[in-house]
Coordinates of C-alpha atoms in Angstrom, one line a residue:
X1 CA 0.0 0.0 0.0
X2 CA 1.4 3.4 -1.1
X3 CA 1.1 5.7 1.9
X4 CA 0.9 9.5 1.8
X5 CA 0.6 11.9 4.7
X6 CA -3.1 12.4 4.1
X7 CA -3.7 8.7 4.0
X8 CA -1.7 8.2 7.2
X9 CA -3.7 10.9 9.0
X10 CA -7.0 9.4 7.9
X11 CA -5.7 5.8 8.6
X12 CA -4.8 6.9 12.2
X13 CA -8.2 8.5 12.7
X14 CA -10.1 5.4 11.5
X15 CA -7.9 3.1 13.6
X16 CA -8.5 5.1 16.7
X17 CA -12.2 4.7 16.1
X18 CA -12.0 0.9 16.2
X19 CA -12.1 0.4 12.4
X20 CA -10.1 -2.8 11.7
X21 CA -7.1 -2.7 9.4
X22 CA -8.9 -4.6 6.6
X23 CA -11.8 -2.2 6.6
X24 CA -9.3 0.7 6.3
X25 CA -7.7 -1.0 3.3
X26 CA -11.1 -1.3 1.8
X27 CA -11.8 2.4 2.3
X28 CA -8.6 3.2 0.6
X29 CA -9.6 0.9 -2.3
X30 CA -6.6 -1.4 -1.9
X31 CA -7.1 -4.3 -4.3
X32 CA -4.0 -6.3 -3.8
X33 CA -5.4 -9.6 -2.4
X34 CA -2.1 -10.5 -0.6
X35 CA -2.5 -7.4 1.5
X36 CA -5.7 -8.7 3.0
X37 CA -4.4 -12.3 3.4
X38 CA -0.9 -11.8 4.8
X39 CA -1.7 -10.4 8.2
X40 CA 2.0 -10.2 9.1
X41 CA 2.1 -7.1 6.9
X42 CA -0.2 -5.3 9.4
X43 CA 2.5 -4.5 11.9
X44 CA 4.7 -3.0 9.2
X45 CA 1.8 -1.0 7.9
X46 CA 1.0 0.4 11.4
X47 CA 4.7 1.3 11.8
X48 CA 4.8 3.1 8.4
X49 CA 1.6 5.0 9.3
X50 CA 3.1 6.0 12.6
X51 CA 6.2 7.4 11.0
X52 CA 4.1 9.6 8.7
X53 CA 2.1 11.0 11.6
X54 CA 5.2 11.7 13.7
X55 CA 5.1 8.8 16.2
X56 CA 6.3 5.6 14.6
X57 CA 5.5 3.3 17.5
X58 CA 2.1 4.8 18.4
X59 CA -0.1 2.4 16.4
X60 CA 2.1 -0.6 17.0
X61 CA 2.0 -0.1 20.7
X62 CA -1.7 0.3 20.7
X63 CA -2.0 -2.9 18.7
X64 CA 0.4 -4.8 21.0
X65 CA -1.6 -3.6 24.0
X66 CA -4.9 -4.7 22.5
X67 CA -3.4 -8.0 21.4
X68 CA -2.0 -9.1 24.8
X69 CA -5.1 -7.8 26.6
X70 CA -7.3 -9.8 24.3
X71 CA -5.1 -12.8 24.5
X72 CA -5.4 -12.9 28.2
X73 CA -9.2 -12.6 28.2
X74 CA -9.8 -15.4 25.6
X75 CA -7.2 -17.8 27.0
X76 CA -9.9 -20.2 28.2
X77 CA -11.3 -20.6 24.7
X78 CA -7.8 -21.4 23.4
X79 CA -8.3 -19.3 20.2
X80 CA -5.4 -17.3 19.0
X81 CA -6.2 -14.0 17.1
X82 CA -4.9 -13.9 13.6
X83 CA -5.4 -10.2 12.9
X84 CA -5.6 -7.0 15.0
X85 CA -8.7 -6.4 17.1
X86 CA -9.8 -10.0 16.8
X87 CA -10.8 -13.0 18.8
X88 CA -13.2 -15.8 18.1
X89 CA -15.2 -17.3 20.9
X90 CA -15.0 -21.1 21.1
X91 CA -18.7 -21.6 21.7
X92 CA -21.0 -21.8 18.7
X93 CA -24.8 -21.8 18.4
X94 CA -26.3 -25.0 17.1
X95 CA -26.1 -25.6 13.4
X96 CA -26.6 -23.9 11.0
X97 CA -26.0 -20.7 13.1
X98 CA -22.7 -19.7 14.6
X99 CA -21.9 -16.6 16.7
X100 CA -18.9 -14.3 16.5
X101 CA -18.5 -12.6 19.9
X102 CA -15.4 -10.4 20.1
X103 CA -13.9 -7.6 22.2
X104 CA -13.4 -4.3 20.4
X105 CA -15.2 -5.4 17.3
X106 CA -14.7 -3.3 14.1
X107 CA -17.4 -0.6 14.1
X108 CA -17.9 -1.0 10.3
X109 CA -17.7 -4.7 9.5
X110 CA -19.0 -5.9 12.9
X111 CA -15.7 -7.8 13.3
X112 CA -16.4 -10.1 10.3
X113 CA -13.1 -9.3 8.5
X114 CA -11.2 -9.7 11.8
X115 CA -11.9 -13.4 12.2
X116 CA -12.7 -15.0 8.8
X117 CA -9.2 -16.4 8.6
X118 CA -9.1 -17.7 12.1
X119 CA -7.8 -21.3 11.9
X120 CA -10.4 -22.7 14.3
X121 CA -13.3 -21.0 12.5
X122 CA -12.1 -22.4 9.1
X123 CA -11.8 -25.9 10.6
X124 CA -15.3 -25.7 12.0
X125 CA -16.7 -24.4 8.7
X126 CA -15.0 -27.1 6.7
X127 CA -16.2 -29.8 9.1
X128 CA -19.8 -28.6 8.8
X129 CA -19.5 -28.7 4.9
X130 CA -18.0 -32.2 4.9
X131 CA -20.7 -33.5 7.3
X132 CA -23.3 -32.9 4.6
X133 CA -21.4 -35.5 2.4
X134 CA -21.6 -33.6 -1.0
X135 CA -19.6 -34.8 -4.0
X136 CA -18.2 -31.8 -5.9
X137 CA -15.2 -30.9 -8.1
X138 CA -15.2 -27.2 -7.3
X139 CA -17.2 -24.7 -5.3
X140 CA -18.6 -21.2 -5.9
X141 CA -18.3 -19.0 -2.8
X142 CA -21.0 -16.5 -1.9
X143 CA -21.2 -14.0 1.0
X144 CA -23.9 -11.9 2.5
X145 CA -23.1 -9.2 5.1
X146 CA -25.2 -7.1 7.5
X147 CA -26.9 -4.3 5.6
X148 CA -26.0 -1.8 8.2
X149 CA -22.3 -2.0 7.3
X150 CA -22.7 0.4 4.5
X151 CA -24.4 3.0 6.7
X152 CA -21.6 2.7 9.3
X153 CA -19.0 3.1 6.6
X154 CA -20.6 6.3 5.3
X155 CA -20.9 7.8 8.9
X156 CA -17.4 6.9 10.1
X157 CA -15.7 8.4 7.0
X158 CA -17.7 11.6 7.2
X159 CA -16.9 12.0 11.0
X160 CA -13.2 11.4 10.5
X161 CA -12.8 13.7 7.6
X162 CA -14.8 16.4 9.4
X163 CA -12.4 16.1 12.4
X164 CA -9.3 16.3 10.2
X165 CA -10.7 19.5 8.6
X166 CA -8.3 19.4 5.6
X167 CA -9.0 19.8 1.9
X168 CA -7.4 17.0 0.0
X169 CA -8.3 15.1 -3.2
X170 CA -8.2 11.9 -1.2
X171 CA -10.9 13.1 1.2
X172 CA -13.1 14.2 -1.6
X173 CA -12.7 10.9 -3.3
X174 CA -13.5 8.9 -0.3
X175 CA -16.8 10.7 0.3
X176 CA -18.1 9.5 -3.1
X177 CA -20.8 6.7 -3.2
X178 CA -19.5 3.2 -3.5
X179 CA -15.9 4.3 -3.1
X180 CA -14.8 1.3 -0.9
X181 CA -14.2 -2.3 -1.9
X182 CA -17.2 -4.4 -0.8
X183 CA -16.8 -6.4 2.4
X184 CA -18.2 -9.4 0.6
X185 CA -15.3 -9.3 -1.9
X186 CA -12.7 -9.0 0.8
X187 CA -14.2 -12.0 2.6
X188 CA -13.8 -14.0 -0.6
X189 CA -10.3 -12.8 -1.1
X190 CA -9.3 -14.0 2.4
X191 CA -11.3 -17.2 2.6
X192 CA -11.4 -18.8 -0.9
X193 CA -7.8 -20.1 -0.8
X194 CA -8.2 -21.3 2.8
X195 CA -11.4 -23.2 2.0
X196 CA -9.9 -24.5 -1.2
X197 CA -6.9 -25.8 0.6
X198 CA -8.9 -27.5 3.3
X199 CA -11.6 -29.0 1.0
X200 CA -8.9 -30.0 -1.6
X201 CA -11.0 -28.6 -4.5
X202 CA -10.6 -25.3 -6.4
X203 CA -12.8 -22.3 -5.9
X204 CA -14.4 -21.3 -9.3
X205 CA -16.6 -18.3 -9.6
X206 CA -17.9 -19.5 -13.0
X207 CA -18.9 -22.9 -11.8
X208 CA -22.5 -22.7 -10.4
X209 CA -22.9 -26.4 -9.6
X210 CA -21.9 -26.4 -5.9
X211 CA -22.2 -23.3 -3.9
X212 CA -21.2 -22.4 -0.3
X213 CA -22.9 -19.3 1.1
X214 CA -22.0 -17.5 4.3
X215 CA -24.8 -15.3 5.5
X216 CA -23.6 -12.9 8.2
X217 CA -26.4 -11.1 10.1
X218 CA -26.6 -8.6 12.9
X219 CA -30.3 -7.7 13.0
X220 CA -30.2 -6.2 16.5
X221 CA -27.5 -3.6 15.7
X222 CA -28.9 -3.0 12.1
X223 CA -32.3 -2.1 13.4
X224 CA -30.9 0.4 15.9
X225 CA -28.6 1.9 13.2
X226 CA -31.4 2.4 10.7
X227 CA -34.0 3.5 13.3
X228 CA -32.2 6.8 13.9
X229 CA -32.8 7.8 10.2
X230 CA -36.6 7.3 10.5
X231 CA -37.5 10.9 11.0
X232 CA -35.4 12.4 8.3
X233 CA -36.4 9.8 5.7
X234 CA -40.0 10.3 6.8
X235 CA -39.7 14.1 6.3
X236 CA -38.2 13.6 2.9
X237 CA -41.0 11.2 1.9
X238 CA -43.5 13.8 3.1
X239 CA -41.9 16.5 1.1
X240 CA -42.0 14.3 -2.0
X241 CA -45.6 13.6 -1.4
X242 CA -46.5 17.3 -1.0
X243 CA -44.8 18.0 -4.3
X244 CA -46.8 15.2 -5.9
X245 CA -50.0 16.5 -4.5
X246 CA -49.3 20.0 -5.6
X247 CA -48.7 18.8 -9.1
X248 CA -51.9 16.7 -9.1
X249 CA -53.9 19.6 -7.8
X250 CA -52.9 21.7 -10.8
X251 CA -54.0 18.8 -13.0
X252 CA -57.3 18.4 -11.1
X253 CA -56.6 14.6 -10.7
X254 CA -59.9 12.8 -9.9
X255 CA -58.0 10.1 -8.0
X256 CA -56.5 12.6 -5.6
X257 CA -58.9 12.0 -2.7
X258 CA -58.4 8.2 -2.7
X259 CA -54.6 8.6 -2.9
X260 CA -54.6 11.1 -0.1
X261 CA -56.6 8.8 2.1
X262 CA -54.2 5.9 1.4
X263 CA -51.2 8.0 2.1
X264 CA -52.6 9.1 5.5
X265 CA -53.3 5.4 6.4
X266 CA -49.8 4.5 5.3
X267 CA -48.3 7.3 7.3
X268 CA -50.2 6.2 10.4
X269 CA -48.9 2.6 10.0
X270 CA -45.3 3.8 9.5
X271 CA -45.4 5.7 12.8
X272 CA -46.0 2.6 14.8
X273 CA -43.4 0.5 12.9
X274 CA -39.6 0.5 13.2
X275 CA -37.5 1.8 10.3
X276 CA -36.3 -1.6 9.1
X277 CA -32.9 -2.4 7.7
X278 CA -34.0 -3.0 4.1
X279 CA -32.4 -2.4 0.7
X280 CA -35.1 0.2 0.0
X281 CA -34.4 2.2 3.2
X282 CA -30.6 1.9 2.5
X283 CA -31.0 3.5 -0.9
X284 CA -32.9 6.4 0.7
X285 CA -30.2 6.9 3.3
X286 CA -27.5 6.7 0.7
X287 CA -29.0 9.7 -1.1
X288 CA -28.6 12.0 2.0
X289 CA -25.9 14.7 1.7
X290 CA -22.7 14.6 3.7
X291 CA -24.0 17.4 5.8
X292 CA -27.1 15.4 6.7
X293 CA -25.1 12.3 7.4
X294 CA -22.7 14.1 9.7
X295 CA -25.3 14.6 12.4
X296 CA -25.7 10.9 13.0
X297 CA -23.5 8.6 15.0
X298 CA -22.5 4.9 14.7
X299 CA -24.4 2.6 17.0
X300 CA -22.0 0.5 19.0
X301 CA -21.7 -3.1 18.0
X302 CA -23.5 -4.6 20.9
X303 CA -24.9 -7.9 19.4
X304 CA -22.9 -10.9 18.2
X305 CA -22.9 -11.5 14.5
X306 CA -24.8 -14.6 13.5
X307 CA -23.5 -16.7 10.7
X308 CA -25.7 -19.1 8.7
X309 CA -23.8 -21.5 6.5
X310 CA -25.7 -22.9 3.6
X311 CA -24.6 -25.3 0.9
X312 CA -26.4 -26.5 -2.2
X313 CA -25.7 -28.4 -5.4
X314 CA -27.3 -27.4 -8.7
X315 CA -30.5 -29.3 -9.3
X316 CA -30.4 -32.2 -11.7
X317 CA -33.2 -32.7 -14.3
X318 CA -34.1 -36.0 -15.9
X319 CA -36.8 -36.2 -18.6
X320 CA -38.7 -38.9 -20.3
X321 CA -42.2 -40.1 -21.1
X322 CA -44.2 -42.2 -18.6
X323 CA -46.7 -44.9 -19.5
X324 CA -49.3 -45.6 -16.8
X325 CA -50.6 -49.2 -17.1
X326 CA -52.7 -49.3 -14.0
X327 CA -55.8 -47.5 -12.8
X328 CA -56.2 -45.8 -9.5
X329 CA -52.7 -44.5 -9.2
X330 CA -52.2 -40.8 -8.8
X331 CA -49.6 -38.8 -10.7
X332 CA -48.3 -37.2 -7.5
X333 CA -48.8 -38.4 -3.9
X334 CA -52.4 -37.9 -2.9
X335 CA -52.5 -36.7 0.7
X336 CA -55.7 -35.7 2.6
X337 CA -55.5 -34.5 6.2
X338 CA -52.0 -35.7 6.4
X339 CA -52.8 -39.3 5.3
X340 CA -51.6 -40.8 2.1
X341 CA -54.6 -42.1 0.2
X342 CA -52.8 -44.4 -2.2
X343 CA -49.6 -46.2 -1.4
X344 CA -47.8 -45.3 -4.6
X345 CA -47.8 -42.5 -7.1
X346 CA -46.2 -42.1 -10.5
X347 CA -43.8 -39.6 -8.9
X348 CA -42.8 -42.1 -6.3
X349 CA -42.3 -45.0 -8.7
X350 CA -40.4 -42.9 -11.3
X351 CA -38.1 -41.0 -8.9
X352 CA -37.3 -43.6 -6.3
X353 CA -34.2 -45.1 -8.0
X354 CA -32.8 -41.7 -8.9
X355 CA -33.2 -40.6 -5.3
X356 CA -31.2 -43.6 -4.2
X357 CA -28.3 -42.7 -6.5
X358 CA -28.2 -38.9 -6.3
X359 CA -29.6 -38.5 -2.7
X360 CA -31.3 -35.1 -3.2
X361 CA -32.8 -33.0 -0.4
X362 CA -36.1 -33.3 -2.2
X363 CA -37.6 -34.1 -5.5
X364 CA -40.1 -32.3 -7.7
X365 CA -42.2 -33.9 -10.4
X366 CA -43.1 -31.9 -13.5
X367 CA -45.3 -33.1 -16.4
X368 CA -47.0 -32.0 -19.6
X369 CA -50.5 -32.1 -18.1
X370 CA -52.1 -34.9 -16.1
X371 CA -54.7 -37.6 -16.4
X372 CA -57.4 -38.5 -13.8
X373 CA -56.4 -41.1 -11.3
X374 CA -58.6 -43.8 -12.9
X375 CA -57.3 -43.1 -16.4
X376 CA -54.5 -45.0 -18.0
X377 CA -51.8 -43.3 -20.1
X378 CA -50.8 -45.6 -23.0
X379 CA -49.2 -45.3 -26.4
X380 CA -46.1 -43.0 -26.5
X381 CA -46.7 -41.8 -22.9
X382 CA -46.8 -38.4 -21.3
X383 CA -43.7 -36.2 -21.1
X384 CA -42.4 -35.6 -17.6
X385 CA -39.3 -34.4 -15.8
X386 CA -38.0 -35.1 -12.3
X387 CA -36.1 -32.3 -10.6
X388 CA -33.6 -33.6 -8.0
X389 CA -33.2 -30.7 -5.6
X390 CA -29.8 -30.2 -4.1
X391 CA -28.3 -33.7 -4.9
X392 CA -25.6 -34.8 -2.5
X393 CA -24.2 -37.9 -4.2
X394 CA -23.6 -39.3 -7.7
X395 CA -23.3 -35.9 -9.2
X396 CA -19.8 -36.7 -10.6
X397 CA -21.2 -39.7 -12.5
X398 CA -24.1 -38.2 -14.5
X399 CA -23.8 -40.6 -17.4
X400 CA -26.3 -42.3 -19.7
X401 CA -25.3 -45.6 -18.2
X402 CA -26.7 -44.4 -14.8
X403 CA -29.9 -43.4 -16.5
X404 CA -30.2 -46.8 -18.2
X405 CA -29.9 -48.4 -14.8
X406 CA -32.7 -46.2 -13.4
X407 CA -34.8 -46.8 -16.5
X408 CA -34.4 -50.6 -16.2
X409 CA -35.3 -50.5 -12.5
X410 CA -38.5 -48.5 -13.2
X411 CA -39.5 -50.7 -16.1
X412 CA -39.1 -53.9 -14.0
X413 CA -42.4 -53.1 -12.3
X414 CA -45.9 -53.6 -13.8
X415 CA -47.7 -50.3 -13.1
X416 CA -45.5 -47.6 -14.7
X417 CA -43.0 -47.7 -17.6
X418 CA -40.8 -45.0 -19.0
X419 CA -39.4 -44.3 -22.4
X420 CA -35.6 -43.6 -22.7
X421 CA -34.5 -41.2 -20.0
X422 CA -32.1 -38.3 -20.6
X423 CA -30.6 -35.4 -18.8
X424 CA -32.1 -32.0 -19.4
X425 CA -32.2 -28.5 -17.9
X426 CA -34.7 -25.8 -17.1
X427 CA -35.7 -25.5 -20.8
X428 CA -37.8 -28.6 -20.1
X429 CA -40.4 -26.4 -18.4
X430 CA -41.2 -24.7 -21.8
X431 CA -41.5 -28.1 -23.5
X432 CA -43.8 -29.5 -20.8
X433 CA -46.0 -26.4 -21.0
X434 CA -46.2 -26.7 -24.7
X435 CA -47.2 -30.3 -24.4
X436 CA -49.9 -29.4 -21.9
X437 CA -51.5 -26.7 -23.9
X438 CA -50.7 -27.4 -27.6
X439 CA -50.4 -31.1 -28.2
X440 CA -53.3 -33.1 -29.8
X441 CA -54.4 -36.1 -27.8
X442 CA -56.2 -39.3 -28.7
X443 CA -58.4 -41.0 -26.2
X444 CA -60.4 -44.3 -26.0
X445 CA -63.6 -44.6 -24.0
X446 CA -65.8 -47.5 -23.1
X447 CA -69.3 -46.0 -23.2
X448 CA -72.7 -47.3 -22.3
X449 CA -75.9 -45.9 -23.9
X450 CA -79.3 -46.0 -22.3
X451 CA -81.2 -46.8 -25.5
X452 CA -80.4 -48.9 -28.6
X453 CA -77.7 -47.3 -30.7
X454 CA -78.6 -45.7 -34.0
X455 CA -76.0 -46.8 -36.6
X456 CA -76.7 -43.8 -38.9
X457 CA -75.9 -41.4 -36.1
X458 CA -72.6 -43.2 -35.5
X459 CA -71.7 -42.9 -39.1
X460 CA -72.5 -39.1 -39.0
X461 CA -70.4 -38.7 -35.9
X462 CA -67.5 -40.5 -37.5
X463 CA -67.4 -37.9 -40.2
X464 CA -66.9 -35.0 -37.8
X465 CA -63.9 -32.8 -38.4
X466 CA -62.8 -30.0 -36.1
X467 CA -66.0 -29.7 -34.1
X468 CA -65.8 -26.7 -31.7
X469 CA -67.4 -27.5 -28.3
X470 CA -68.0 -25.1 -25.4
X471 CA -67.2 -26.5 -22.0
X472 CA -68.1 -24.9 -18.7
X473 CA -65.8 -25.8 -15.9
X474 CA -66.9 -29.3 -14.9
X475 CA -68.8 -29.8 -11.7
X476 CA -66.2 -32.2 -10.4
X477 CA -63.4 -29.6 -10.5
X478 CA -65.3 -26.5 -9.6
X479 CA -63.8 -26.5 -6.1
X480 CA -60.3 -25.9 -7.6
X481 CA -60.8 -24.4 -11.1
X482 CA -62.2 -21.0 -12.1
X483 CA -65.8 -21.0 -13.4
X484 CA -65.5 -20.2 -17.1
X485 CA -66.4 -21.4 -20.6
X486 CA -63.6 -23.0 -22.6
X487 CA -63.6 -23.5 -26.3
X488 CA -62.1 -26.9 -27.3
X489 CA -61.9 -28.8 -30.6
X490 CA -62.9 -32.4 -31.3
X491 CA -60.8 -33.0 -34.4
X492 CA -62.1 -36.4 -35.2
X493 CA -64.2 -39.3 -33.8
X494 CA -64.1 -43.0 -34.4
X495 CA -67.0 -44.9 -32.8
X496 CA -67.1 -48.7 -32.8
X497 CA -70.2 -50.7 -31.6
X498 CA -69.5 -53.4 -29.1
X499 CA -73.2 -54.5 -28.9
X500 CA -76.6 -52.8 -29.0
X501 CA -75.8 -50.5 -26.0
X502 CA -72.1 -50.4 -25.6
X503 CA -69.5 -48.5 -27.6
X504 CA -65.8 -48.1 -28.0
X505 CA -65.3 -44.3 -28.7
X506 CA -62.0 -42.9 -29.9
X507 CA -61.7 -39.1 -29.5
X508 CA -59.0 -36.9 -31.1
X509 CA -59.1 -33.5 -29.4
X510 CA -57.2 -30.4 -28.6
X511 CA -55.2 -30.3 -25.3
X512 CA -57.2 -29.6 -22.2
X513 CA -60.5 -31.1 -23.4
X514 CA -62.5 -32.6 -20.6
X515 CA -63.3 -36.0 -22.3
X516 CA -65.6 -37.4 -19.6
X517 CA -67.8 -34.4 -19.8
X518 CA -67.9 -34.5 -23.6
X519 CA -69.2 -38.1 -23.3
X520 CA -71.9 -37.6 -20.6
X521 CA -72.5 -33.8 -21.2
X522 CA -72.0 -32.9 -17.5
X523 CA -75.7 -31.8 -17.2
X524 CA -75.3 -30.0 -20.6
X525 CA -72.4 -27.9 -19.4
X526 CA -70.5 -29.2 -22.4
X527 CA -72.2 -28.6 -25.8
X528 CA -72.3 -30.3 -28.2
X529 CA -71.6 -33.6 -26.6
X530 CA -71.7 -37.3 -27.5
X531 CA -75.2 -37.6 -26.0
X532 CA -76.5 -34.9 -28.4
X533 CA -74.6 -36.3 -31.4
X534 CA -76.0 -39.8 -30.8
X535 CA -79.4 -38.6 -29.5
X536 CA -78.9 -41.0 -26.6
X537 CA -78.0 -40.9 -22.9
X538 CA -74.3 -41.9 -22.6
X539 CA -72.1 -42.7 -19.7
X540 CA -68.4 -43.4 -19.6
X541 CA -67.1 -46.5 -17.8
X542 CA -63.4 -46.5 -18.8
X543 CA -61.0 -43.9 -20.3
X544 CA -57.5 -44.2 -21.6
X545 CA -55.1 -41.7 -23.2
X546 CA -53.7 -43.7 -26.0
X547 CA -51.5 -41.3 -28.0
X548 CA -50.0 -37.7 -28.1
X549 CA -49.4 -35.9 -31.3
X550 CA -47.3 -32.7 -31.8
X551 CA -49.9 -31.0 -34.0
X552 CA -52.9 -31.8 -36.1
X553 CA -52.6 -32.7 -39.9
X554 CA -53.8 -35.2 -42.4
X555 CA -51.2 -37.8 -41.3
X556 CA -52.4 -37.5 -37.8
X557 CA -56.0 -38.0 -38.8
X558 CA -55.1 -41.1 -40.9
X559 CA -53.1 -42.5 -38.0
X560 CA -56.0 -41.8 -35.6
X561 CA -58.5 -43.7 -37.8
X562 CA -56.3 -46.8 -37.5
X563 CA -55.9 -46.7 -33.8
X564 CA -58.5 -49.3 -33.2
X565 CA -56.3 -51.9 -35.0
X566 CA -53.4 -50.9 -32.8
X567 CA -55.1 -50.4 -29.5
X568 CA -58.6 -51.9 -29.6
X569 CA -57.6 -55.3 -28.2
X570 CA -55.7 -53.6 -25.2
X571 CA -58.6 -51.5 -24.0

């Protein structure tokens, strides 16, 4: 660090105010990473500053005094400080929270930069990560710090410069917004190499697969620090409101009365609430002038900093098509009042083997639509994807061979089969949505008629092409679907007589058509319907989805008309 007299004077002022050396380096925009890591340089830096201010031993003696005082007080915890002003208490709050509790904590960073390279802290952190038994080749390091640090930074710099009372380009520069190196960046500079060495894998900011996040919080001190700005920010908001009202009065705005009432109610609520440490409030404070800031003081660091350590591996997505051969099996677990109604679901059967291999924290099942619980899904199957959330194991062996093993295990059962599985990504959501809303679907229904069937009406129905039907939301789903009328298309029908009162009805329709309601009319909530087409009362006894098509065309119609040859014997 290149020192000048003005830097040394400001350095001394900040150091006297219990700003740690690393925070001072940040404020001076020092970007040499080694300066933050190699703490043995601190003594020399203190000595150099002392020389420039006319007392070369002053800062070193203060540091030595604080060091030995602190060493005596934390002897029982057997933790040796690695940087000035630092100690790390040996006691930690239960996982995933830890507490930093130090003497003379830095008034800007709450002591965070004073202890992140403490050897015992690093050992505990690494142990916690390793306990979670992740497999990973590299890690991305993320850090969150108390929001109040930025306010403290602004206040302390303004106070020190005001006391110095000198005009210097350095002082003007250091007053500008976002002048300092971010605390989060400094934590990464210090810790990345230490964690990498201990975990024996590299740190890679461009590899999003495995992430380690340290979330430092000090809500108690942040609330107190922000609360003192409540009045001035409230006054600024009121002034802005008055300007807005004045402008609207000139425009004779008809909504003025309602907006004024809402503002008064909002103001009343704000008066009874604390001025919270939020990003929005931080932005308001940051817009204050230096003169306004200078009247405020830093709240002492009274509360210990809490640290939450979170780890996560990038979700793994596996896609395929499922074929449901059994009836009365739900797509996802069916739970009512905390009780599982059916033992298995498609989600359970399809994801079980993948969960054994990849050991995710949870699993999410996504599909291109769904069939009723009593409906089979045959033919080429329904597209789906399983999302393995935060997988811990097997992530280094994401091969097709593994998927083949999973597929073979699923297909060894009799209820659900899957077509070839493959790895995918979040783009699958668009594909599934397209399948749900745009694909053309062929169904087969076993239908009973009340009266004898008219062969001529069957022949007429079989000639239908692109019949538009209007469906009110079915009675059976009104409890969970919006009441509305939906236009759907019956592209083609193929009706085969079983006997005088029973039919095999093939339906080719647009996605989202309620087929059961088309058959029995749903008390004429679907019109036209099979009952009206055959002039007979019809009821459906069995329904299967037998094929999905990408879009409607003549080839699809031809294929549909021959489905009875392919599927009739299986219904």
